Amino acid sequence: MSFTYADYTASADYLKSRLDGFVPRVAMVLGSGLGYLAEQVENPISVPFFAIPHFRRSTAPGHAGRLVFGTMEGQKVVIMQGRFHHYEGYDFADVTFPIRVMRLLGAELLVVTNAAGCVNRDWQAGNLMLIEDHIKLALDSPLCGPNLPEFGPRFPDSSYNYSAQLRGLARRCAGELGLTLREGVYLYMSGPQYETPAEIRAARILGADAVGMSTVPEVIIARHCGMEVLGITLLTNMAAGILDQPLTEEEVLEAAEAGKEGFSALLRACLRNLDE
Ligand code: HPA
């Protein structure tokens, strides 16, 4: 299923009717365990996904399912508290629908976060990773289907998906906070099964440092419509086959919980220093 431009504007118009002139500059997508950051927004206006035309419901554990508008660290933000994944049965048009809507509402920057498995053997679970680039081999592009030229070109460039300037900012902020911040390549896998050890060996040969089930569709759509992107990953576990033990959802959620303080400190510092 694909949406028309009018579907996106209908959704944006509904939200505008609830925003009283508020124009967000930064859109943030909060991954597993980070949702609580949306509770810290000042003067929040919250709109549940189910109330917004064409939005789906978020079914993944640890994803609340609402948009929160307001101020954080002096920036006007719109936060997606929860996101949609292809593995929930949603197609990429559904998964990425909110990105274009947030763009129509005025957002110029996308800060996208996630939990992922660590493919790089030299790093540790619990580390944060700045996404430097991504690899997407699984499934179609979210841009498949009729192009909507109001958003961007048929064949968008993908050379500079993750803003060098924003990465520099994140590096400086991590340094000031004394946080370890790795930098590497995120490989998209569709899930929901975790990868096999052979897939992880293949991922390493392909040049991946992290593997996860989100983020890349949203980034492709954000770049198509001209947003600058900052992507940060919490490496919640060593990827399959690295340690001699199975992967569990509990382990991932526990690690996301344990890492959330540093993760949110870094995000807040990036917002605070955005204009420096
Ligand atoms: N693989 C895919 N997605 C994930 C993982 C993983 O090991 N950990 C957290 N999200």
Coordinates of C-alpha atoms and ligand atoms in Angstrom, one line a residue:
M1 CA 0.0 0.0 0.0
S2 CA 1.3 3.5 -0.7
F3 CA 0.1 6.9 0.4
T4 CA -0.6 10.0 -1.6
Y5 CA 0.7 13.4 -0.8
A6 CA -2.8 14.3 0.4
D7 CA -2.6 11.5 3.0
Y8 CA 0.5 13.1 4.5
T9 CA -0.9 16.6 4.5
A10 CA -4.2 15.4 6.0
S11 CA -2.3 13.9 8.9
A12 CA -0.1 17.0 9.3
D13 CA -3.2 19.3 9.1
Y14 CA -4.8 17.3 11.9
L15 CA -1.7 17.7 14.1
K16 CA -1.5 21.4 13.3
S17 CA -5.0 21.8 14.6
R18 CA -3.8 20.5 17.9
L19 CA -0.5 22.4 18.1
D20 CA -1.6 26.0 18.4
G21 CA 1.2 27.3 16.0
F22 CA 4.0 25.2 17.6
V23 CA 6.6 24.3 14.9
P24 CA 9.1 21.6 15.8
R25 CA 12.6 21.8 14.5
V26 CA 14.0 18.5 15.7
A27 CA 12.2 15.2 15.2
M28 CA 13.3 12.4 17.4
V29 CA 12.5 8.7 17.2
L30 CA 13.1 6.9 20.4
G31 CA 14.1 3.2 20.3
S32 CA 13.7 0.5 22.9
G33 CA 14.0 1.6 26.5
L34 CA 14.5 5.3 25.7
G35 CA 10.8 6.2 25.6
Y36 CA 11.0 7.8 29.1
L37 CA 12.9 10.7 27.5
A38 CA 9.6 11.8 26.0
E39 CA 8.3 12.2 29.6
Q40 CA 10.8 14.9 30.1
V41 CA 9.6 17.3 27.4
E42 CA 8.6 20.7 28.7
N43 CA 5.1 22.0 28.0
P44 CA 4.2 18.8 26.2
I45 CA 1.4 18.2 23.8
S46 CA 0.9 14.5 23.4
V47 CA -1.1 12.9 20.6
P48 CA -1.5 9.1 20.6
F49 CA -0.8 7.4 17.3
F50 CA -4.3 6.0 17.1
A51 CA -5.8 9.5 17.0
I52 CA -3.7 10.6 14.0
P53 CA -5.0 9.9 10.5
H54 CA -3.1 7.1 8.7
F55 CA -0.9 6.3 11.7
R56 CA -0.7 2.7 12.8
R57 CA -0.5 1.4 16.3
S58 CA 2.8 0.5 17.8
T59 CA 2.9 -3.1 19.0
A60 CA 6.6 -3.6 19.9
P61 CA 7.5 -4.0 23.6
G62 CA 8.9 -0.8 25.1
H63 CA 7.2 1.4 22.5
A64 CA 4.4 3.6 23.9
G65 CA 2.9 4.9 20.7
R66 CA 2.5 8.6 20.7
L67 CA 3.9 11.9 19.4
V68 CA 5.0 14.4 22.0
F69 CA 5.6 18.0 21.0
G70 CA 7.4 20.5 23.3
T71 CA 10.7 21.9 24.3
M72 CA 13.8 20.0 25.4
E73 CA 17.1 21.6 26.2
G74 CA 15.8 24.8 24.5
Q75 CA 14.9 23.1 21.2
K76 CA 11.5 22.7 19.8
V77 CA 11.1 18.9 19.4
V78 CA 8.6 16.4 18.2
I79 CA 9.3 13.0 19.7
M80 CA 8.0 9.7 18.5
Q81 CA 7.6 7.7 21.6
G82 CA 7.6 4.3 20.0
R83 CA 8.0 3.5 16.3
F84 CA 6.7 1.1 13.8
H85 CA 8.7 -1.9 12.5
H86 CA 8.4 -4.0 9.4
Y87 CA 8.4 -7.1 11.6
E88 CA 5.1 -6.0 13.2
G89 CA 3.5 -6.6 9.9
Y90 CA 3.6 -3.0 8.7
D91 CA 4.9 -2.2 5.3
F92 CA 7.5 0.5 4.9
A93 CA 4.9 3.1 3.9
D94 CA 3.4 2.7 7.4
V95 CA 6.8 2.5 9.1
T96 CA 8.0 5.7 7.6
F97 CA 4.7 7.6 7.4
P98 CA 5.4 9.7 10.6
I99 CA 8.7 10.9 9.2
R100 CA 7.2 12.8 6.3
V101 CA 4.4 14.1 8.6
M102 CA 7.0 15.5 11.0
R103 CA 8.8 17.0 8.0
L104 CA 5.6 18.7 6.9
L105 CA 5.1 20.1 10.4
G106 CA 8.5 21.8 10.0
A107 CA 11.1 19.4 11.4
E108 CA 14.5 19.9 9.7
L109 CA 16.5 17.4 11.7
L110 CA 15.9 13.7 12.5
V111 CA 17.6 12.2 15.6
V112 CA 17.0 8.5 15.4
T113 CA 17.9 6.0 18.1
N114 CA 17.8 2.3 18.4
A115 CA 19.0 -0.8 20.2
A116 CA 21.2 -3.1 18.2
G117 CA 23.4 -6.1 18.3
C118 CA 27.2 -5.5 18.3
V119 CA 28.9 -7.2 15.4
N120 CA 32.3 -5.6 16.0
R121 CA 34.2 -8.0 18.3
D122 CA 36.4 -5.3 19.7
W123 CA 33.5 -3.4 21.3
Q124 CA 31.3 -4.2 24.2
A125 CA 27.6 -4.6 24.9
G126 CA 26.5 -1.3 26.6
N127 CA 28.6 0.9 24.3
L128 CA 26.9 3.7 22.3
M129 CA 27.6 3.9 18.6
L130 CA 27.3 6.8 16.3
I131 CA 25.9 5.6 13.0
E132 CA 28.4 6.6 10.3
D133 CA 26.6 4.8 7.4
H134 CA 24.2 1.9 6.9
I135 CA 23.7 -1.2 4.8
K136 CA 20.3 -2.3 3.7
L137 CA 20.1 -5.6 1.8
A138 CA 16.8 -6.9 3.2
L139 CA 13.5 -6.1 1.5
D140 CA 12.5 -3.3 -0.9
S141 CA 13.3 0.3 -0.4
P142 CA 10.8 2.4 1.4
L143 CA 10.9 4.6 -1.7
C144 CA 9.6 1.9 -4.0
G145 CA 6.4 2.9 -5.7
P146 CA 5.3 6.1 -7.3
N147 CA 7.7 8.9 -6.3
L148 CA 6.2 11.9 -4.5
P149 CA 8.1 14.8 -6.0
E150 CA 6.8 17.2 -3.3
F151 CA 9.1 15.3 -0.9
G152 CA 12.1 14.6 -3.1
P153 CA 13.6 13.2 -6.3
R154 CA 13.1 9.7 -7.8
F155 CA 16.8 8.7 -7.3
P156 CA 18.1 10.4 -4.2
D157 CA 21.8 10.5 -3.3
S158 CA 22.8 8.3 -0.3
S159 CA 26.4 9.4 0.1
Y160 CA 25.9 11.7 3.1
N161 CA 23.1 10.1 5.0
Y162 CA 24.5 10.8 8.5
S163 CA 25.5 14.4 8.8
A164 CA 29.2 14.9 9.4
Q165 CA 28.4 18.1 11.3
L166 CA 26.0 16.3 13.7
R167 CA 28.4 13.5 14.2
G168 CA 31.0 16.0 15.1
L169 CA 28.6 17.5 17.6
A170 CA 27.8 14.1 19.1
R171 CA 31.5 13.2 19.4
R172 CA 32.2 16.5 21.2
C173 CA 29.2 16.0 23.6
A174 CA 30.2 12.4 24.4
G175 CA 33.8 13.5 25.1
E176 CA 32.5 16.2 27.5
L177 CA 30.3 13.7 29.2
G178 CA 33.1 11.1 29.4
L179 CA 31.0 8.5 27.5
T180 CA 32.5 5.9 25.2
L181 CA 31.1 6.6 21.7
R182 CA 32.0 4.1 19.0
E183 CA 31.4 5.0 15.4
G184 CA 30.4 2.5 12.7
V185 CA 28.1 0.9 10.2
Y186 CA 24.6 -0.3 11.0
L187 CA 23.2 -3.2 9.0
Y188 CA 19.4 -3.4 8.7
M189 CA 17.9 -6.9 9.1
S190 CA 14.1 -7.3 9.0
G191 CA 13.7 -9.6 12.0
P192 CA 11.9 -10.4 14.1
Q193 CA 14.1 -13.5 14.6
Y194 CA 17.6 -12.5 15.8
E195 CA 20.3 -13.3 13.3
T196 CA 22.0 -16.6 12.9
P197 CA 25.8 -16.8 13.8
A198 CA 26.4 -17.3 10.0
E199 CA 24.5 -14.1 9.2
I200 CA 26.6 -12.2 11.8
R201 CA 29.8 -13.6 10.2
A202 CA 28.5 -12.4 6.8
A203 CA 27.6 -9.0 8.3
R204 CA 31.1 -8.6 9.6
I205 CA 32.6 -9.5 6.2
L206 CA 30.2 -6.9 4.6
G207 CA 31.6 -4.2 6.9
A208 CA 28.9 -3.9 9.5
D209 CA 29.6 -3.0 13.2
A210 CA 26.0 -3.3 14.4
V211 CA 22.9 -5.1 13.4
G212 CA 19.3 -4.1 14.0
M213 CA 15.7 -4.1 12.9
S214 CA 14.8 -0.4 12.6
T215 CA 16.1 3.0 11.7
V216 CA 17.2 2.5 8.1
P217 CA 13.8 2.9 6.5
E218 CA 13.1 6.1 8.5
V219 CA 16.5 7.5 7.5
I220 CA 16.0 6.8 3.8
I221 CA 12.7 8.6 3.9
A222 CA 14.1 11.5 6.0
R223 CA 17.0 12.0 3.6
H224 CA 14.7 11.9 0.6
C225 CA 12.8 14.9 2.0
G226 CA 15.9 16.8 2.8
M227 CA 16.3 16.3 6.6
E228 CA 19.7 16.1 8.3
V229 CA 20.1 12.9 10.3
L230 CA 21.9 12.0 13.5
G231 CA 21.7 8.3 14.3
I232 CA 22.8 6.8 17.6
T233 CA 22.7 3.1 18.6
L234 CA 22.9 1.5 22.0
L235 CA 24.7 -1.9 21.5
T236 CA 22.6 -3.9 23.9
N237 CA 24.2 -7.3 23.2
M238 CA 27.0 -9.0 21.4
A239 CA 25.4 -10.3 18.1
A240 CA 24.6 -13.9 17.6
G241 CA 27.4 -16.4 17.8
I242 CA 30.0 -14.1 19.4
L243 CA 29.3 -15.4 22.9
D244 CA 28.3 -19.0 23.4
Q245 CA 24.7 -18.2 24.5
P246 CA 21.3 -17.6 23.0
L247 CA 19.9 -14.0 22.5
T248 CA 16.8 -13.1 24.4
E249 CA 14.4 -10.1 24.2
E250 CA 14.8 -9.8 28.0
E251 CA 18.5 -9.4 27.8
V252 CA 18.1 -6.7 25.1
L253 CA 15.4 -4.8 27.1
E254 CA 17.5 -5.0 30.3
A255 CA 20.6 -3.7 28.6
A256 CA 18.5 -0.9 27.0
E257 CA 17.3 0.0 30.5
A258 CA 20.8 -0.1 31.9
G259 CA 22.2 2.1 29.1
K260 CA 19.4 4.7 29.1
E261 CA 21.1 7.2 31.4
G262 CA 24.1 7.7 29.3
F263 CA 22.1 7.6 26.1
S264 CA 19.7 10.2 27.2
A265 CA 22.5 12.4 28.6
L266 CA 24.1 12.3 25.2
L267 CA 20.9 13.1 23.3
R268 CA 20.2 16.0 25.7
A269 CA 23.7 17.4 25.3
C270 CA 23.4 17.2 21.5
L271 CA 20.1 19.2 21.7
R272 CA 21.7 21.8 24.1
N273 CA 24.7 22.4 21.9
L274 CA 23.0 22.1 18.5
D275 CA 23.6 25.7 17.6
E276 CA 27.2 25.9 18.6
Ligands
HPA1 N1 20.0 -8.2 16.3 C1 19.0 -7.4 15.8 N2 18.4 -6.5 16.4 C2 18.7 -6.2 17.7 C3 19.7 -7.0 18.3 C4 20.4 -8.0 17.6 O1 21.3 -8.7 18.1 N3 19.8 -6.5 19.6 C5 18.9 -5.5 19.7 N4 18.2 -5.3 18.5

